[in-house]
Amino acid sequence: MFVGREAELGRLAAVRDRAPGAALVVGEAGIGKSALVAEFVRGLDALVAEGGADPGGPAYAPFVPVLRRLVREYGAGLVPGGGRRGLACLLPELGELDDTPDLGRARLFEEVLLLVERAAERRPLVLVLEDLHWADQAGRDLLVFLLRNLMRPGVTVVATSREPLRLPGAEVIRVPPLGRDEVARLLGRDDVDAIMARSEGNPLFAEALADAGATTPASLRELLLAGAEKLPGAGLDVLRIAAVAGRRTPHEVLRQVAGLDDLALDEALRPVVRARLLLVDGDAYVFRHALIREAVYDDLLPGERRRLHARCAPAQPDLAADHWHAAGDGPRAFEAAWRARRWDLVLELWAYADGQDHAEVLEHAARDALCEGAAHRAEDLATRALAEVSDPLRAAHLLELRVAIRDLLGEEGLDDLREAVRLAPRESRLLGALARTLAWNGQDDEARALAEEAYGLGDARSLATLAELTALDGDLATASALYARARTAAPDDDALLVSYASEADVLQAAGEHVKAEAVARRGIAEAARLGLARARGAHLAANLAEPLASLGRWREAREAAAPALELDPPPIYRAWILLVLGWVAVQEGSLAEAAGLLAQARPLMRGRSRGYDSCLEPDLLECRLAEAGGDLGRAGRLIDHVLSEHDLTRSRRYAWPLLALAARIGRVRAAPAGLATVGRVQEAYRATFEAECGGSWAEAVTAWRAVGQPYELGQALVRAAEQDPARAREPLREALAVAAALGAEPLRRRAEAAAATARVALSAAPGLSVRELEVLGLVAEGLSNRQIAERLFISARTSGVHVSNIMAKLGAASRVEAAAVARRTGLI
């Protein structure tokens, strides 16, 4: 009987009404958490999928029955690839896992999210996850991921736990003890004072005390078993079978294990159900409380326990490995674990192997560990497998696996890839992977030769590498055509998304920020469509945030980064996003925030983290942060480290920015010989470096104006004013306008300080953005809206909107008056 809990039921209903939503039902053992949830879902017009954790259960145990129910209800076709890319690691019935490059739990998490959301499109969905206090960390991580990213309506998650857990957005519902009247209603009697005093309102204990009659059990186990001891022999046998079989025991399993016909089984079960030790749940039976199951199981003699596990194994193929293991039958446990692809258990039982390939099992276990988020364990398993193989081709593919694992840890695998290619010199995919890594490390000639060879042998992925090298040489048109071919020929989803990420990156490096933004947005849309928002989608989010930051659209950069970070992406992708946000924070003057972001990013970038550019990126941010904070000693030490430990000629992105900063603090006066300068951004940084070394700041201003990066333009304008005080007024006015438009406090302070030194009076621009100042200058030249649009590569409609906004801000009634006001106030 269910009594009370009206307030708690109301809160659960409110959570469902605002779905997507989640509730965590918390309470001590026996307090009625499961009963509350069962009452809540009873009669709901929704698909209810239930799962739960057991002590020592396998990874993701609470989710396996939930996912199996959804797949059986709607099919695995709800997710790309039919679930064989991620879900198959938890549901072997989907078939062998596809051999795809996007290893790890990123794919699994995304496929679970897609399956849940797309199932909810067909019918409202309630996910019930019991006993999360026993869940493994991987299962909890998956739940947190779902709660952070469920966006579509129709999904309600209800979890139970004996202890509070940190679940984002979940409403915590604590289940209190029952009152005296409620205990009386529960037991159907009025003389409950003694029971109430001893049970303290715990429903399970109250019922157990009522079952015990006049006796006073000496321990909790005796209390819980009081009802069981009164059962007839057949009923007690069935109860013991259910305790061994698991959380939920199908009727057919009980029939097979008990060896009874249907009538005899019904007679044996009737007193068990009447005593409410087992509850009917569809075509199965569940214990009224997990503590009762534990007590019954613990009460079994060792021999009884082993025999019952051995009888349950044939009736429960999914759990056969655990049953045979508990029964002490190592050979059968090994065989069942092998069939179920329980590779960790296979390794534990390896003494019973008969000719199986140990290295192959280590490899499978490494892939499983990565799916569980245990990347370091995956690395160890792959390394152990490598030590056991002698076949060159197998060793080469294991090295490739280890490279993929280390890649997600933030470490490039150049040495491993060279060894893999040595072992298998005609494997096109290995050649292509080596070419890509060499390109990251600035070894362009060898990278190009290997990429061409790999492509000739059939590795379509290498087209993206050839496109990247072509773009870095300055031929963006040819590179664009190669990227288009790479997307058409992409052998898998990951290769397709890599082509978008690579193109966005080289466009950003070349100063084509608007084009980089467009490519990154297309890639992000593709990643979402393919169910890879957490992996390559996060990579592309970094590719989107960076051009937005360069264009001075800092709020948009933060908006692009936030949802990607919430997806808990692989370490290297998270690091890249954090570094972009760190640079935005430095420009805004939020130095404490920048320091925090850098501190988060550093540990995620182990080793050289994909070559020289990625390695130098955190060094550059740290130098900028130190300089912005006035700690020139620290900035100098960092620069000295970079100059002594790195070959800057291998960097296409960060060599010139680092040298410009080094020159500014007096650490260098000449650039290394052979340092390339490709693209407008690098040309602008080189002009900045030369100006820091005594050259013309006017030339740096011209270079940054061509690039379209307002913050760097503002910095150059201030330095130009300091270099030529007689002409300081106009550049300082423009720099101040840029600072106001961006919200860049350091730039504003620097411009005002330079104005004070030069004794230049500055009047603040009346709220005009950088783009509006550009348009205002063209209005003053007498250009029409269409001519302005052609000059700035915008639509005539957009040009007209800018002109209208400018006139309103200046209080001008005409274009001529706006131009006059601008000249009079020094805006142009």
mmCIF file of C-alpha atoms in Angstrom, residues 261-553:
data_model
loop_
_atom_site.group_PDB
_atom_site.id
_atom_site.type_symbol
_atom_site.label_atom_id
_atom_site.label_comp_id
_atom_site.label_asym_id
_atom_site.label_seq_id
_atom_site.Cartn_x
_atom_site.Cartn_y
_atom_site.Cartn_z
ATOM 1 C CA ASP A 261 5.604 -25.783 -13.812
ATOM 2 C CA ASP A 262 3.451 -22.667 -14.063
ATOM 3 C CA LEU A 263 0.861 -23.727 -11.468
ATOM 4 C CA ALA A 264 3.478 -24.787 -8.940
ATOM 5 C CA LEU A 265 5.433 -21.574 -9.466
ATOM 6 C CA ASP A 266 2.281 -19.493 -8.957
ATOM 7 C CA GLU A 267 1.575 -21.277 -5.699
ATOM 8 C CA ALA A 268 5.155 -20.744 -4.539
ATOM 9 C CA LEU A 269 5.089 -17.054 -5.449
ATOM 10 C CA ARG A 270 1.681 -16.206 -3.980
ATOM 11 C CA PRO A 271 2.746 -16.002 -0.309
ATOM 12 C CA VAL A 272 5.943 -14.157 -1.297
ATOM 13 C CA VAL A 273 3.964 -11.489 -3.121
ATOM 14 C CA ARG A 274 1.310 -11.412 -0.373
ATOM 15 C CA ALA A 275 4.063 -10.718 2.172
ATOM 16 C CA ARG A 276 5.252 -7.903 -0.138
ATOM 17 C CA LEU A 277 8.778 -9.267 -0.225
ATOM 18 C CA LEU A 278 8.501 -9.353 -4.016
ATOM 19 C CA LEU A 279 6.338 -6.973 -6.037
ATOM 20 C CA VAL A 280 4.861 -7.697 -9.465
ATOM 21 C CA ASP A 281 6.394 -5.506 -12.146
ATOM 22 C CA GLY A 282 4.848 -6.342 -15.514
ATOM 23 C CA ASP A 283 6.006 -9.845 -16.408
ATOM 24 C CA ALA A 284 8.708 -9.788 -13.744
ATOM 25 C CA TYR A 285 9.249 -9.464 -9.992
ATOM 26 C CA VAL A 286 11.256 -6.916 -8.034
ATOM 27 C CA PHE A 287 12.161 -6.796 -4.363
ATOM 28 C CA ARG A 288 10.165 -4.288 -2.378
ATOM 29 C CA HIS A 289 13.487 -2.901 -1.263
ATOM 30 C CA ALA A 290 17.107 -3.543 -2.157
ATOM 31 C CA LEU A 291 17.907 -4.129 1.516
ATOM 32 C CA ILE A 292 15.590 -7.138 1.572
ATOM 33 C CA ARG A 293 17.367 -8.604 -1.429
ATOM 34 C CA GLU A 294 20.748 -7.985 0.225
ATOM 35 C CA ALA A 295 19.581 -9.651 3.429
ATOM 36 C CA VAL A 296 18.217 -12.709 1.611
ATOM 37 C CA TYR A 297 21.384 -13.007 -0.493
ATOM 38 C CA ASP A 298 23.708 -12.600 2.499
ATOM 39 C CA ASP A 299 21.717 -15.244 4.400
ATOM 40 C CA LEU A 300 22.552 -17.890 1.797
ATOM 41 C CA LEU A 301 25.161 -20.493 2.682
ATOM 42 C CA PRO A 302 28.251 -20.405 0.423
ATOM 43 C CA GLY A 303 27.296 -23.653 -1.260
ATOM 44 C CA GLU A 304 23.719 -22.498 -1.795
ATOM 45 C CA ARG A 305 24.937 -19.258 -3.326
ATOM 46 C CA ARG A 306 27.265 -21.008 -5.792
ATOM 47 C CA ARG A 307 24.592 -23.535 -6.812
ATOM 48 C CA LEU A 308 21.959 -20.854 -7.404
ATOM 49 C CA HIS A 309 24.350 -18.747 -9.466
ATOM 50 C CA ALA A 310 25.149 -21.823 -11.579
ATOM 51 C CA ARG A 311 21.415 -22.426 -12.127
ATOM 52 C CA CYS A 312 20.774 -18.770 -13.022
ATOM 53 C CA ALA A 313 23.566 -18.573 -15.608
ATOM 54 C CA PRO A 314 21.812 -20.510 -18.442
ATOM 55 C CA ALA A 315 18.554 -18.656 -17.812
ATOM 56 C CA GLN A 316 20.168 -15.202 -17.931
ATOM 57 C CA PRO A 317 22.645 -15.093 -20.836
ATOM 58 C CA ASP A 318 23.304 -11.364 -20.371
ATOM 59 C CA LEU A 319 24.481 -12.015 -16.801
ATOM 60 C CA ALA A 320 25.968 -15.465 -17.361
ATOM 61 C CA ALA A 321 29.571 -14.316 -16.941
ATOM 62 C CA ASP A 322 28.869 -12.829 -13.507
ATOM 63 C CA HIS A 323 26.832 -15.859 -12.431
ATOM 64 C CA TRP A 324 29.504 -18.396 -13.431
ATOM 65 C CA HIS A 325 32.168 -16.212 -11.823
ATOM 66 C CA ALA A 326 30.212 -16.100 -8.547
ATOM 67 C CA ALA A 327 29.600 -19.839 -8.855
ATOM 68 C CA GLY A 328 33.338 -20.414 -8.941
ATOM 69 C CA ASP A 329 33.232 -21.953 -12.432
ATOM 70 C CA GLY A 330 36.158 -20.164 -14.042
ATOM 71 C CA PRO A 331 36.072 -21.859 -17.478
ATOM 72 C CA ARG A 332 32.377 -21.158 -18.000
ATOM 73 C CA ALA A 333 32.743 -17.619 -16.624
ATOM 74 C CA PHE A 334 35.567 -17.005 -19.083
ATOM 75 C CA GLU A 335 33.529 -18.375 -22.004
ATOM 76 C CA ALA A 336 30.499 -16.257 -21.088
ATOM 77 C CA ALA A 337 32.601 -13.121 -20.560
ATOM 78 C CA TRP A 338 34.149 -13.690 -23.988
ATOM 79 C CA ARG A 339 30.732 -13.987 -25.637
ATOM 80 C CA ALA A 340 29.520 -10.848 -23.845
ATOM 81 C CA ARG A 341 32.708 -8.924 -24.743
ATOM 82 C CA ARG A 342 33.349 -8.217 -21.060
ATOM 83 C CA TRP A 343 37.052 -7.764 -21.766
ATOM 84 C CA ASP A 344 38.097 -6.632 -18.287
ATOM 85 C CA LEU A 345 36.501 -9.750 -16.838
ATOM 86 C CA VAL A 346 38.137 -11.845 -19.561
ATOM 87 C CA LEU A 347 41.522 -10.473 -18.479
ATOM 88 C CA GLU A 348 40.707 -11.203 -14.837
ATOM 89 C CA LEU A 349 39.883 -14.815 -15.773
ATOM 90 C CA TRP A 350 42.764 -15.258 -18.209
ATOM 91 C CA ALA A 351 44.026 -18.326 -16.349
ATOM 92 C CA TYR A 352 41.147 -20.184 -18.032
ATOM 93 C CA ALA A 353 41.989 -19.049 -21.565
ATOM 94 C CA ASP A 354 42.545 -21.751 -24.152
ATOM 95 C CA GLY A 355 44.490 -20.409 -27.093
ATOM 96 C CA GLN A 356 42.846 -16.963 -27.235
ATOM 97 C CA ASP A 357 44.903 -13.965 -28.288
ATOM 98 C CA HIS A 358 45.827 -11.982 -25.152
ATOM 99 C CA ALA A 359 46.982 -8.935 -27.129
ATOM 100 C CA GLU A 360 43.650 -8.817 -28.944
ATOM 101 C CA VAL A 361 41.804 -8.803 -25.623
ATOM 102 C CA LEU A 362 44.062 -6.042 -24.327
ATOM 103 C CA GLU A 363 43.217 -4.012 -27.421
ATOM 104 C CA HIS A 364 39.467 -4.549 -26.941
ATOM 105 C CA ALA A 365 39.794 -3.651 -23.260
ATOM 106 C CA ALA A 366 41.672 -0.477 -24.206
ATOM 107 C CA ARG A 367 38.805 0.591 -26.457
ATOM 108 C CA ASP A 368 36.269 -0.166 -23.710
ATOM 109 C CA ALA A 369 38.313 1.802 -21.169
ATOM 110 C CA LEU A 370 38.283 4.776 -23.492
ATOM 111 C CA CYS A 371 34.500 4.511 -23.829
ATOM 112 C CA GLU A 372 34.295 4.627 -20.043
ATOM 113 C CA GLY A 373 36.408 7.777 -19.967
ATOM 114 C CA ALA A 374 39.447 5.993 -18.512
ATOM 115 C CA ALA A 375 41.904 7.273 -21.120
ATOM 116 C CA HIS A 376 44.989 6.652 -18.979
ATOM 117 C CA ARG A 377 43.964 3.028 -18.421
ATOM 118 C CA ALA A 378 43.272 2.727 -22.145
ATOM 119 C CA GLU A 379 46.781 3.969 -22.859
ATOM 120 C CA ASP A 380 48.264 1.417 -20.448
ATOM 121 C CA LEU A 381 46.283 -1.460 -22.010
ATOM 122 C CA ALA A 382 47.272 -0.461 -25.539
ATOM 123 C CA THR A 383 50.924 -0.260 -24.469
ATOM 124 C CA ARG A 384 50.723 -3.727 -22.912
ATOM 125 C CA ALA A 385 49.184 -5.092 -26.100
ATOM 126 C CA LEU A 386 52.006 -3.585 -28.124
ATOM 127 C CA ALA A 387 54.566 -5.392 -25.988
ATOM 128 C CA GLU A 388 52.962 -8.735 -26.854
ATOM 129 C CA VAL A 389 52.630 -8.587 -30.651
ATOM 130 C CA SER A 390 55.303 -9.480 -33.150
ATOM 131 C CA ASP A 391 53.345 -9.095 -36.381
ATOM 132 C CA PRO A 392 54.385 -5.732 -37.916
ATOM 133 C CA LEU A 393 50.924 -4.879 -39.270
ATOM 134 C CA ARG A 394 49.195 -5.577 -35.942
ATOM 135 C CA ALA A 395 51.824 -3.553 -34.105
ATOM 136 C CA ALA A 396 51.304 -0.692 -36.539
ATOM 137 C CA HIS A 397 47.552 -0.629 -35.926
ATOM 138 C CA LEU A 398 48.053 -0.797 -32.160
ATOM 139 C CA LEU A 399 50.372 2.185 -32.406
ATOM 140 C CA GLU A 400 47.643 3.973 -34.343
ATOM 141 C CA LEU A 401 45.194 3.155 -31.542
ATOM 142 C CA ARG A 402 47.574 4.531 -28.925
ATOM 143 C CA VAL A 403 48.038 7.702 -30.976
ATOM 144 C CA ALA A 404 44.243 8.181 -31.034
ATOM 145 C CA ILE A 405 44.085 7.686 -27.255
ATOM 146 C CA ARG A 406 46.928 10.104 -26.583
ATOM 147 C CA ASP A 407 45.430 12.594 -28.995
ATOM 148 C CA LEU A 408 42.401 12.923 -26.714
ATOM 149 C CA LEU A 409 44.778 13.362 -23.785
ATOM 150 C CA GLY A 410 46.384 16.282 -25.608
ATOM 151 C CA GLU A 411 49.580 14.629 -26.812
ATOM 152 C CA GLU A 412 50.552 14.154 -30.454
ATOM 153 C CA GLY A 413 51.985 10.796 -31.431
ATOM 154 C CA LEU A 414 54.701 11.657 -33.934
ATOM 155 C CA ASP A 415 57.142 9.013 -32.716
ATOM 156 C CA ASP A 416 54.464 6.300 -32.617
ATOM 157 C CA LEU A 417 53.298 7.179 -36.130
ATOM 158 C CA ARG A 418 56.822 7.078 -37.541
ATOM 159 C CA GLU A 419 57.261 3.633 -36.043
ATOM 160 C CA ALA A 420 53.883 2.504 -37.378
ATOM 161 C CA VAL A 421 54.782 3.616 -40.899
ATOM 162 C CA ARG A 422 58.133 1.863 -40.610
ATOM 163 C CA LEU A 423 56.326 -1.343 -39.702
ATOM 164 C CA ALA A 424 53.618 -0.978 -42.380
ATOM 165 C CA PRO A 425 54.978 1.349 -45.087
ATOM 166 C CA ARG A 426 52.109 0.728 -47.534
ATOM 167 C CA GLU A 427 49.244 1.373 -45.129
ATOM 168 C CA SER A 428 47.667 4.512 -46.587
ATOM 169 C CA ARG A 429 45.822 5.535 -43.402
ATOM 170 C CA LEU A 430 49.021 5.411 -41.353
ATOM 171 C CA LEU A 431 50.902 7.421 -43.970
ATOM 172 C CA GLY A 432 48.116 10.002 -43.952
ATOM 173 C CA ALA A 433 48.088 10.231 -40.156
ATOM 174 C CA LEU A 434 51.861 10.756 -40.118
ATOM 175 C CA ALA A 435 51.576 13.427 -42.804
ATOM 176 C CA ARG A 436 48.928 15.250 -40.784
ATOM 177 C CA THR A 437 51.052 15.175 -37.622
ATOM 178 C CA LEU A 438 54.142 16.366 -39.485
ATOM 179 C CA ALA A 439 52.119 19.280 -40.834
ATOM 180 C CA TRP A 440 51.107 20.182 -37.275
ATOM 181 C CA ASN A 441 54.799 20.198 -36.389
ATOM 182 C CA GLY A 442 55.812 22.490 -39.238
ATOM 183 C CA GLN A 443 57.650 19.807 -41.237
ATOM 184 C CA ASP A 444 55.822 20.783 -44.400
ATOM 185 C CA ASP A 445 57.950 19.226 -47.135
ATOM 186 C CA GLU A 446 57.902 15.745 -45.648
ATOM 187 C CA ALA A 447 54.233 16.151 -44.755
ATOM 188 C CA ARG A 448 53.315 17.058 -48.326
ATOM 189 C CA ALA A 449 55.246 14.150 -49.812
ATOM 190 C CA LEU A 450 53.662 11.644 -47.431
ATOM 191 C CA ALA A 451 50.168 13.096 -47.910
ATOM 192 C CA GLU A 452 50.491 12.781 -51.687
ATOM 193 C CA GLU A 453 51.708 9.201 -51.304
ATOM 194 C CA ALA A 454 48.884 8.351 -48.898
ATOM 195 C CA TYR A 455 46.275 9.873 -51.201
ATOM 196 C CA GLY A 456 47.718 7.937 -54.121
ATOM 197 C CA LEU A 457 47.304 4.740 -52.088
ATOM 198 C CA GLY A 458 43.666 5.546 -51.371
ATOM 199 C CA ASP A 459 43.621 7.634 -48.177
ATOM 200 C CA ALA A 460 41.038 10.310 -48.959
ATOM 201 C CA ARG A 461 41.658 11.962 -45.566
ATOM 202 C CA SER A 462 44.990 13.197 -46.861
ATOM 203 C CA LEU A 463 43.215 15.642 -49.179
ATOM 204 C CA ALA A 464 42.517 17.795 -46.107
ATOM 205 C CA THR A 465 46.219 17.725 -45.187
ATOM 206 C CA LEU A 466 47.188 18.767 -48.728
ATOM 207 C CA ALA A 467 44.579 21.521 -48.586
ATOM 208 C CA GLU A 468 45.962 22.775 -45.258
ATOM 209 C CA LEU A 469 49.548 22.869 -46.572
ATOM 210 C CA THR A 470 48.392 24.661 -49.717
ATOM 211 C CA ALA A 471 46.528 27.267 -47.662
ATOM 212 C CA LEU A 472 49.504 27.839 -45.383
ATOM 213 C CA ASP A 473 51.555 28.547 -48.506
ATOM 214 C CA GLY A 474 49.106 31.344 -49.323
ATOM 215 C CA ASP A 475 47.063 29.749 -52.119
ATOM 216 C CA LEU A 476 43.623 29.907 -50.532
ATOM 217 C CA ALA A 477 41.725 29.399 -53.790
ATOM 218 C CA THR A 478 43.385 26.066 -54.549
ATOM 219 C CA ALA A 479 43.061 25.076 -50.905
ATOM 220 C CA SER A 480 39.332 25.762 -50.988
ATOM 221 C CA ALA A 481 38.927 23.473 -54.005
ATOM 222 C CA LEU A 482 40.914 20.735 -52.227
ATOM 223 C CA TYR A 483 38.757 21.051 -49.116
ATOM 224 C CA ALA A 484 35.632 20.683 -51.272
ATOM 225 C CA ARG A 485 37.101 17.477 -52.762
ATOM 226 C CA ALA A 486 38.026 16.258 -49.288
ATOM 227 C CA ARG A 487 34.430 16.626 -48.125
ATOM 228 C CA THR A 488 33.056 14.855 -51.190
ATOM 229 C CA ALA A 489 35.496 11.960 -50.770
ATOM 230 C CA ALA A 490 35.366 11.793 -46.948
ATOM 231 C CA PRO A 491 35.355 8.096 -45.972
ATOM 232 C CA ASP A 492 33.577 8.709 -42.662
ATOM 233 C CA ASP A 493 31.893 11.353 -40.542
ATOM 234 C CA ASP A 494 35.054 12.269 -38.669
ATOM 235 C CA ALA A 495 37.008 12.905 -41.869
ATOM 236 C CA LEU A 496 34.177 15.132 -43.106
ATOM 237 C CA LEU A 497 34.221 17.228 -39.936
ATOM 238 C CA VAL A 498 38.030 17.390 -39.873
ATOM 239 C CA SER A 499 37.912 19.049 -43.293
ATOM 240 C CA TYR A 500 35.635 21.784 -41.922
ATOM 241 C CA ALA A 501 37.801 22.294 -38.834
ATOM 242 C CA SER A 502 41.001 22.429 -40.858
ATOM 243 C CA GLU A 503 39.613 24.898 -43.382
ATOM 244 C CA ALA A 504 38.253 27.186 -40.674
ATOM 245 C CA ASP A 505 41.634 27.086 -38.961
ATOM 246 C CA VAL A 506 43.682 28.032 -42.028
ATOM 247 C CA LEU A 507 41.230 30.772 -42.978
ATOM 248 C CA GLN A 508 41.563 32.206 -39.479
ATOM 249 C CA ALA A 509 45.356 32.029 -39.752
ATOM 250 C CA ALA A 510 45.187 33.867 -43.063
ATOM 251 C CA GLY A 511 43.071 36.686 -41.624
ATOM 252 C CA GLU A 512 39.907 35.611 -43.472
ATOM 253 C CA HIS A 513 37.900 35.766 -40.280
ATOM 254 C CA VAL A 514 34.438 36.119 -41.821
ATOM 255 C CA LYS A 515 35.029 33.130 -44.099
ATOM 256 C CA ALA A 516 36.442 31.143 -41.169
ATOM 257 C CA GLU A 517 33.277 31.892 -39.194
ATOM 258 C CA ALA A 518 31.059 30.683 -42.045
ATOM 259 C CA VAL A 519 32.987 27.421 -42.504
ATOM 260 C CA ALA A 520 32.995 26.709 -38.758
ATOM 261 C CA ARG A 521 29.243 27.267 -38.528
ATOM 262 C CA ARG A 522 28.626 24.834 -41.394
ATOM 263 C CA GLY A 523 30.835 22.280 -39.673
ATOM 264 C CA ILE A 524 29.028 22.681 -36.342
ATOM 265 C CA ALA A 525 25.682 22.110 -38.068
ATOM 266 C CA GLU A 526 27.067 18.933 -39.667
ATOM 267 C CA ALA A 527 28.449 17.734 -36.319
ATOM 268 C CA ALA A 528 25.028 18.165 -34.718
ATOM 269 C CA ARG A 529 23.341 16.313 -37.581
ATOM 270 C CA LEU A 530 25.788 13.416 -37.320
ATOM 271 C CA GLY A 531 25.612 13.145 -33.543
ATOM 272 C CA LEU A 532 29.171 14.368 -32.968
ATOM 273 C CA ALA A 533 28.482 17.650 -31.199
ATOM 274 C CA ARG A 534 30.565 16.665 -28.192
ATOM 275 C CA ALA A 535 33.680 15.597 -30.106
ATOM 276 C CA ARG A 536 34.333 17.326 -33.426
ATOM 277 C CA GLY A 537 31.516 19.746 -32.713
ATOM 278 C CA ALA A 538 33.513 21.091 -29.764
ATOM 279 C CA HIS A 539 36.618 21.247 -31.972
ATOM 280 C CA LEU A 540 34.639 23.350 -34.454
ATOM 281 C CA ALA A 541 33.285 25.509 -31.627
ATOM 282 C CA ALA A 542 36.880 26.554 -30.932
ATOM 283 C CA ASN A 543 37.254 27.264 -34.667
ATOM 284 C CA LEU A 544 34.168 29.480 -34.466
ATOM 285 C CA ALA A 545 35.010 31.293 -31.249
ATOM 286 C CA GLU A 546 38.475 32.300 -32.495
ATOM 287 C CA PRO A 547 37.435 34.357 -35.574
ATOM 288 C CA LEU A 548 34.601 35.909 -33.575
ATOM 289 C CA ALA A 549 37.139 36.950 -30.947
ATOM 290 C CA SER A 550 39.475 38.329 -33.631
ATOM 291 C CA LEU A 551 36.632 40.376 -35.129
ATOM 292 C CA GLY A 552 35.940 41.905 -31.718
ATOM 293 C CA ARG A 553 32.619 40.066 -31.360
#
